[in-house]
Short mmCIF file of C-alpha atoms and ligand atoms in Angstrom, two decimals:
data_model
loop_
_atom_site.label_atom_id
_atom_site.label_comp_id
_atom_site.label_asym_id
_atom_site.label_seq_id
_atom_site.Cartn_x
_atom_site.Cartn_y
_atom_site.Cartn_z
CA UNK A 1 7.50 -0.82 -23.98
CA UNK A 2 4.21 -2.15 -22.51
CA UNK A 3 3.61 -2.15 -18.76
CA UNK A 4 3.83 -5.99 -18.72
CA UNK A 5 7.27 -5.87 -20.34
CA UNK A 6 8.42 -3.21 -17.87
CA UNK A 7 7.27 -5.38 -14.94
CA UNK A 8 9.06 -8.46 -16.34
CA UNK A 9 12.26 -6.48 -16.83
CA UNK A 10 12.13 -4.95 -13.35
CA UNK A 11 11.54 -8.32 -11.71
CA UNK A 12 14.42 -9.86 -13.69
CA UNK A 13 16.77 -7.39 -11.98
CA UNK A 14 15.31 -7.81 -8.48
CA UNK A 15 17.65 -9.20 -5.79
CA UNK A 16 15.41 -12.08 -4.70
CA UNK A 17 17.96 -14.90 -4.87
CA UNK A 18 16.57 -18.37 -5.49
CA UNK A 19 13.00 -17.12 -4.94
CA UNK A 20 13.03 -15.01 -8.12
CA UNK A 21 11.91 -17.90 -10.35
CA UNK A 22 8.81 -18.38 -8.19
CA UNK A 23 8.00 -14.67 -8.31
CA UNK A 24 8.44 -14.71 -12.10
CA UNK A 25 6.01 -17.63 -12.35
CA UNK A 26 3.53 -15.74 -10.13
CA UNK A 27 3.82 -12.63 -12.32
CA UNK A 28 3.22 -14.65 -15.50
CA UNK A 29 0.08 -16.18 -13.96
CA UNK A 30 -1.17 -12.70 -13.01
CA UNK A 31 -0.45 -11.27 -16.48
CA UNK A 32 -2.42 -14.15 -18.07
CA UNK A 33 -5.50 -13.17 -16.04
CA UNK A 34 -8.26 -10.88 -17.36
CA UNK A 35 -6.85 -7.37 -18.06
CA UNK A 36 -8.16 -4.45 -16.03
CA UNK A 37 -10.88 -2.67 -18.07
CA UNK A 38 -8.99 0.63 -17.67
CA UNK A 39 -5.58 -0.80 -18.65
CA UNK A 40 -5.52 1.02 -22.00
CA UNK A 41 -6.32 4.35 -20.30
CA UNK A 42 -3.54 3.75 -17.76
CA UNK A 43 -1.01 3.02 -20.52
CA UNK A 44 -2.15 6.16 -22.41
CA UNK A 45 -1.77 8.34 -19.29
CA UNK A 46 1.74 6.99 -18.68
CA UNK A 47 2.68 7.50 -22.32
CA UNK A 48 1.64 11.18 -22.06
CA UNK A 49 4.11 11.82 -19.20
CA UNK A 50 7.61 13.09 -19.93
CA UNK A 51 10.41 10.81 -18.72
CA UNK A 52 13.51 12.54 -17.35
CA UNK A 53 15.44 9.67 -15.79
CA UNK A 54 18.14 11.63 -14.00
CA UNK A 55 15.97 13.61 -11.60
CA UNK A 56 16.67 14.22 -7.93
CA UNK A 57 14.44 12.24 -5.55
CA UNK A 58 13.48 13.17 -1.99
CA UNK A 59 12.19 10.06 -0.22
CA UNK A 60 12.81 10.78 3.45
CA UNK A 61 10.30 13.57 4.07
CA UNK A 62 6.47 13.54 4.18
CA UNK A 63 6.02 14.45 0.49
CA UNK A 64 7.62 11.86 -1.81
CA UNK A 65 9.15 14.21 -4.36
CA UNK A 66 10.80 13.39 -7.67
CA UNK A 67 12.15 16.25 -9.79
CA UNK A 68 11.23 19.91 -9.30
CA UNK A 69 9.21 22.59 -11.10
CA UNK A 70 12.51 23.75 -12.71
CA UNK A 71 12.80 20.47 -14.64
CA UNK A 72 9.76 21.17 -16.89
CA UNK A 73 8.28 24.21 -18.65
CA UNK A 74 4.75 25.32 -17.73
CA UNK A 75 3.04 23.72 -20.77
CA UNK A 76 4.70 20.36 -20.21
CA UNK A 77 3.76 20.54 -16.52
CA UNK A 78 0.12 21.18 -17.46
CA UNK A 79 0.18 18.07 -19.68
CA UNK A 80 1.74 16.06 -16.84
CA UNK A 81 -0.93 17.36 -14.42
CA UNK A 82 -3.68 16.10 -16.76
CA UNK A 83 -2.02 12.72 -17.26
CA UNK A 84 -1.62 12.22 -13.49
CA UNK A 85 -5.28 13.21 -12.93
CA UNK A 86 -6.27 10.58 -15.51
CA UNK A 87 -5.03 8.02 -12.96
CA UNK A 88 -7.59 9.33 -10.36
CA UNK A 89 -8.35 8.37 -7.58
CA UNK A 90 -5.05 8.93 -5.74
CA UNK A 91 -5.67 7.37 -2.34
CA UNK A 92 -2.13 7.27 -0.89
CA UNK A 93 0.41 10.09 -0.82
CA UNK A 94 1.31 12.97 -0.72
CA UNK A 95 3.58 13.09 -3.75
CA UNK A 96 5.10 15.73 -5.98
CA UNK A 97 6.27 14.92 -9.50
CA UNK A 98 8.20 17.50 -11.52
CA UNK A 99 6.53 20.31 -9.58
CA UNK A 100 2.97 18.84 -9.71
CA UNK A 101 1.72 18.29 -6.12
CA UNK A 102 -0.59 15.29 -5.56
CA UNK A 103 -2.74 15.78 -2.47
CA UNK A 104 -4.06 12.25 -1.97
CA UNK A 105 -7.09 11.15 0.07
CA UNK A 106 -4.86 9.79 2.86
CA UNK A 107 -2.06 11.68 4.58
CA UNK A 108 -0.05 8.45 4.44
CA UNK A 109 2.93 10.30 5.91
CA UNK A 110 1.11 10.31 9.27
CA UNK A 111 0.82 6.51 9.27
CA UNK A 112 4.42 6.17 8.09
CA UNK A 113 5.62 8.32 11.02
CA UNK A 114 3.79 6.00 13.47
CA UNK A 115 5.15 2.90 11.75
CA UNK A 116 8.75 4.06 11.35
CA UNK A 117 8.96 4.85 15.07
CA UNK A 118 7.86 1.32 16.02
CA UNK A 119 9.89 -1.09 13.88
CA UNK A 120 13.43 -2.42 13.53
CA UNK A 121 15.24 0.16 11.36
CA UNK A 122 15.09 -0.77 7.68
CA UNK A 123 18.71 0.07 6.81
CA UNK A 124 20.01 -2.52 4.35
CA UNK A 125 16.97 -4.79 4.74
CA UNK A 126 15.11 -6.65 1.99
CA UNK A 127 11.48 -5.65 2.38
CA UNK A 128 8.12 -6.92 1.11
CA UNK A 129 5.05 -4.64 1.30
CA UNK A 130 1.88 -6.67 0.75
CA UNK A 131 -1.12 -4.62 -0.41
CA UNK A 132 1.25 -1.73 -1.03
CA UNK A 133 -1.26 0.55 -2.79
CA UNK A 134 0.48 2.95 -5.17
CA UNK A 135 3.88 2.51 -3.54
CA UNK A 136 3.92 5.61 -1.31
CA UNK A 137 5.25 3.54 1.63
CA UNK A 138 7.64 1.59 -0.61
CA UNK A 139 9.34 4.88 -1.54
CA UNK A 140 9.45 5.91 2.14
CA UNK A 141 10.98 2.51 3.02
CA UNK A 142 13.68 3.16 0.44
CA UNK A 143 14.12 6.64 1.94
CA UNK A 144 14.60 4.95 5.33
CA UNK A 145 17.55 2.99 3.91
CA UNK A 146 15.98 -0.34 2.84
CA UNK A 147 18.29 -2.26 0.50
CA UNK A 148 15.43 -3.41 -1.75
CA UNK A 149 11.63 -3.12 -1.59
CA UNK A 150 9.16 -5.36 -3.38
CA UNK A 151 5.56 -4.14 -3.23
CA UNK A 152 2.61 -6.27 -4.34
CA UNK A 153 -0.95 -5.14 -4.92
CA UNK A 154 -3.60 -6.65 -7.22
CA UNK A 155 -4.97 -3.21 -8.23
CA UNK A 156 -3.76 -2.25 -11.72
CA UNK A 157 -4.36 1.46 -11.03
CA UNK A 158 -1.91 1.30 -8.10
CA UNK A 159 0.78 -0.21 -10.34
CA UNK A 160 0.17 2.51 -12.96
CA UNK A 161 0.41 5.31 -10.36
CA UNK A 162 3.68 3.81 -9.09
CA UNK A 163 5.06 3.64 -12.62
CA UNK A 164 4.50 7.38 -13.08
CA UNK A 165 7.30 7.79 -10.51
CA UNK A 166 9.41 4.69 -11.14
CA UNK A 167 9.90 5.63 -14.80
CA UNK A 168 11.70 8.72 -13.56
CA UNK A 169 13.95 6.62 -11.28
CA UNK A 170 14.53 3.40 -13.22
CA UNK A 171 17.53 2.36 -11.12
CA UNK A 172 15.73 2.76 -7.77
CA UNK A 173 15.72 -0.49 -5.75
CA UNK A 174 11.94 -0.75 -5.65
CA UNK A 175 9.60 -2.92 -7.75
CA UNK A 176 5.80 -3.19 -7.62
CA UNK A 177 4.01 -6.24 -9.02
CA UNK A 178 0.27 -6.80 -9.62
CA UNK A 179 -0.10 -9.69 -7.16
CA UNK A 180 -2.37 -10.46 -4.21
CA UNK A 181 -0.94 -12.04 -1.07
CA UNK A 182 -2.58 -15.32 -2.15
CA UNK A 183 -0.47 -15.22 -5.36
CA UNK A 184 2.87 -15.08 -3.51
CA UNK A 185 5.19 -18.11 -3.56
CA UNK A 186 4.17 -20.22 -0.56
CA UNK A 187 7.54 -20.15 1.23
CA UNK A 188 9.92 -17.63 -0.33
CA UNK A 189 11.50 -17.02 3.12
CA UNK A 190 13.63 -14.27 1.62
CA UNK A 191 12.57 -11.00 3.30
CA UNK A 192 13.95 -9.36 6.44
CA UNK A 193 10.78 -7.29 6.99
CA UNK A 194 7.27 -7.91 5.67
CA UNK A 195 4.55 -5.26 5.88
CA UNK A 196 0.82 -5.87 5.58
CA UNK A 197 -1.00 -2.60 6.20
CA UNK A 198 -4.73 -2.22 5.72
CA UNK A 199 -5.12 -5.65 4.12
CA UNK A 200 -6.01 -8.33 6.70
CA UNK A 201 -9.65 -7.22 7.12
CA UNK A 202 -10.09 -7.54 3.34
CA UNK A 203 -9.12 -11.24 3.51
CA UNK A 204 -11.81 -13.84 4.28
CA UNK A 205 -9.28 -16.02 6.14
CA UNK A 206 -7.20 -13.68 8.36
CA UNK A 207 -5.06 -16.43 9.92
CA UNK A 208 -4.42 -17.80 6.42
CA UNK A 209 -3.24 -14.30 5.44
CA UNK A 210 -0.83 -14.27 8.40
CA UNK A 211 0.52 -17.68 7.34
CA UNK A 212 1.10 -16.32 3.81
CA UNK A 213 3.11 -13.47 5.36
CA UNK A 214 5.03 -15.83 7.66
CA UNK A 215 6.13 -17.83 4.61
CA UNK A 216 7.80 -14.75 3.09
CA UNK A 217 10.03 -14.00 6.10
CA UNK A 218 13.46 -15.43 6.84
CA UNK A 219 13.62 -16.98 10.32
CA UNK A 220 13.90 -14.08 12.77
CA UNK A 221 12.50 -11.60 10.25
CA UNK A 222 9.97 -8.96 11.30
CA UNK A 223 6.27 -8.69 10.45
CA UNK A 224 4.66 -5.23 10.58
CA UNK A 225 0.89 -5.64 10.51
CA UNK A 226 -1.50 -2.69 10.51
CA UNK A 227 -5.25 -3.11 10.69
CA UNK A 228 -8.60 -1.75 11.78
CA UNK A 229 -9.43 -2.99 15.28
CA UNK A 230 -12.31 -2.89 17.73
CA UNK A 231 -11.98 -1.90 21.35
CA UNK A 232 -13.10 -5.22 22.89
CA UNK A 233 -11.88 -8.27 24.80
CA UNK A 234 -9.69 -11.14 23.61
CA UNK A 235 -11.62 -13.38 21.23
CA UNK A 236 -13.87 -10.55 19.98
CA UNK A 237 -14.15 -10.07 16.21
CA UNK A 238 -16.51 -7.71 14.38
CA UNK A 239 -17.95 -9.34 11.26
CA UNK A 240 -19.68 -6.27 9.83
CA UNK A 241 -21.85 -8.07 7.26
CA UNK A 242 -22.86 -6.19 4.12
CA UNK A 243 -20.77 -3.05 4.68
CA UNK A 244 -18.33 -1.36 7.04
CA UNK A 245 -17.91 2.42 6.54
CA UNK A 246 -19.58 1.85 3.12
CA UNK A 247 -16.87 -0.71 2.15
CA UNK A 248 -18.28 -4.01 0.90
CA UNK A 249 -15.20 -6.19 1.32
CA UNK A 250 -14.50 -6.02 5.06
CA UNK A 251 -14.81 -9.50 6.57
CA UNK A 252 -13.46 -9.40 10.11
CA UNK A 253 -12.08 -6.70 12.42
CA UNK A 254 -10.32 -8.12 15.50
CA UNK A 255 -9.72 -6.69 18.96
CA UNK A 256 -6.03 -6.18 19.75
CA UNK A 257 -5.86 -9.33 21.87
CA UNK A 258 -7.65 -11.34 19.19
CA UNK A 259 -5.04 -10.15 16.70
CA UNK A 260 -2.20 -11.21 19.04
CA UNK A 261 -3.83 -14.65 19.30
CA UNK A 262 -4.07 -14.93 15.49
CA UNK A 263 -0.37 -14.02 15.18
CA UNK A 264 0.56 -16.74 17.67
CA UNK A 265 -1.61 -19.29 15.85
CA UNK A 266 0.08 -18.41 12.53
CA UNK A 267 3.53 -19.16 13.99
CA UNK A 268 4.79 -15.70 15.00
CA UNK A 269 6.48 -15.02 18.36
CA UNK A 270 7.00 -11.91 20.50
CA UNK A 271 3.91 -10.26 19.02
CA UNK A 272 3.07 -6.85 20.49
CA UNK A 273 0.75 -3.96 19.76
CA UNK A 274 3.07 -1.02 19.11
CA UNK A 275 0.50 1.72 18.50
CA UNK A 276 -3.22 2.43 18.27
CA UNK A 277 -4.99 5.47 16.84
CA UNK A 278 -8.41 6.79 15.89
CA UNK A 279 -8.69 7.83 12.25
CA UNK A 280 -9.66 11.48 11.81
CA UNK A 281 -10.57 13.70 8.86
CA UNK A 282 -7.09 15.26 9.12
CA UNK A 283 -5.73 11.93 7.92
CA UNK A 284 -8.44 10.76 5.47
CA UNK A 285 -10.42 13.29 3.44
CA UNK A 286 -11.74 14.15 0.00
CA UNK A 287 -9.31 16.18 -2.15
CA UNK A 288 -9.00 17.31 -5.77
CA UNK A 289 -7.05 14.08 -6.36
CA UNK A 290 -9.73 11.83 -4.74
CA UNK A 291 -13.14 13.26 -5.55
CA UNK A 292 -15.26 10.35 -4.23
CA UNK A 293 -16.67 10.02 -0.71
CA UNK A 294 -14.22 9.88 2.20
CA UNK A 295 -14.20 9.45 6.00
CA UNK A 296 -16.65 12.30 6.76
CA UNK A 297 -19.24 10.57 4.54
CA UNK A 298 -18.67 7.20 6.24
CA UNK A 299 -19.47 8.35 9.80
CA UNK A 300 -22.86 8.92 11.42
CA UNK A 301 -23.27 12.75 11.37
CA UNK A 302 -25.14 12.63 14.73
CA UNK A 303 -22.58 10.37 16.39
CA UNK A 304 -19.16 10.27 14.68
CA UNK A 305 -17.99 7.51 17.03
CA UNK A 306 -20.13 5.23 14.81
CA UNK A 307 -20.05 4.46 11.11
CA UNK A 308 -23.18 5.14 9.04
CA UNK A 309 -24.05 1.44 9.53
CA UNK A 310 -23.81 1.78 13.34
CA UNK A 311 -20.47 -0.04 13.75
CA UNK A 312 -17.63 1.44 15.85
CA UNK A 313 -15.82 4.14 13.82
CA UNK A 314 -12.38 3.25 12.38
CA UNK A 315 -9.53 2.73 14.84
CA UNK A 316 -6.20 1.37 13.67
CA UNK A 317 -3.63 -0.83 15.43
CA UNK A 318 -0.02 -1.55 14.55
CA UNK A 319 1.32 -4.97 15.55
CA UNK A 320 4.95 -6.12 15.28
CA UNK A 321 5.99 -9.78 15.51
CA UNK A 322 8.93 -12.08 14.74
CA UNK A 323 8.91 -15.08 12.38
C1 SAM B 1 -6.81 -0.08 2.60
S1 SAM B 1 -5.67 -0.25 1.28
C2 SAM B 1 -4.12 -0.17 2.15
C3 SAM B 1 -3.00 0.35 1.30
C4 SAM B 1 -1.69 0.59 2.07
N1 SAM B 1 -1.06 -0.67 2.43
C5 SAM B 1 -1.93 1.43 3.28
O1 SAM B 1 -1.73 0.94 4.39
O2 SAM B 1 -2.31 2.59 3.14
C6 SAM B 1 -5.80 -1.98 0.90
C7 SAM B 1 -4.93 -2.40 -0.26
O3 SAM B 1 -4.92 -3.82 -0.29
C8 SAM B 1 -5.02 -4.22 -1.62
N2 SAM B 1 -5.53 -5.60 -1.63
C9 SAM B 1 -6.81 -6.03 -1.75
N3 SAM B 1 -6.84 -7.38 -1.73
C10 SAM B 1 -5.55 -7.79 -1.61
C11 SAM B 1 -4.93 -9.08 -1.58
N4 SAM B 1 -5.65 -10.18 -1.67
N5 SAM B 1 -3.60 -9.14 -1.45
C12 SAM B 1 -2.85 -8.00 -1.35
N6 SAM B 1 -3.39 -6.76 -1.41
C13 SAM B 1 -4.72 -6.67 -1.52
C14 SAM B 1 -5.92 -3.20 -2.26
O4 SAM B 1 -5.77 -3.16 -3.68
C15 SAM B 1 -5.45 -1.93 -1.60
O5 SAM B 1 -4.43 -1.28 -2.31
#
């Protein structure tokens, strides 16, 4: 079965109530768009992986683990290792699949620990994770008791990496679709919790992004928004220009009080900053599973409080607000 057919089938079984038709229309629009140039390689990598659909899953500890080394012989595990590496770069994790450990660029478990301590518990909730990457957090949300998790991310590689795991757990209540936040139905209003982590500074219209998120929440639902921020007064926004930490697509980085103002303007209430942190090389670094440049290459070697472009080095804030 092709990846498109798998996505259609998974969405058809998703508990989205009356909003499912609109999500199906959004998926069809996305599938009609230009295919990713690596799509054939992704399908080939997935096809090379063994599928053992009755494996044990461990979703409530730092390493998202499906199956164990005992479920595969050494040759088959070597083949799986190669097929997973063909989906390089692995930015979010850590994972372990059938005894193959995936040491991703980000220790996403550290962010998840900060987030999980700051939000309304997810038990039984219907969750949307916008810009979900390869689904690491979506699995952790399920591990925290969420009733259903929908992740959306426009990056085809992220969807392929997620499928490497989802194929082993076809009944798991988690679905990832290749959509951007701008592709979501305008007012689905069907989620109890919506996450947007590491996305808002990639959007040219940050308040528009917050309105898109507001439209996905039921009244009283919770937004969990995580972003880069600058240590500055209300109203301050860093527009980094050409690049920020070598990234081309960073448009605006707010101060915490600017972010709270944006949330208010987009219709949220009771917005608060739950946590702030400075990103270190313990959390973001080059590994065998992400061989490109990482945080250490993005900072000024003479003054690591600055990026190589001279902007303030990455700091991250977690905001929580009610729709
Ligand atoms: C910095 S990563 C953050 C991933 C993950 N949420 C996390 O916090 O680690 C940004 C993600 O946003 C995705 N993205 C980029 N543009 C987007 C858009 N318009 N809508 C939703 N996601 C987007 C990227 O593909 C990428 O996976």
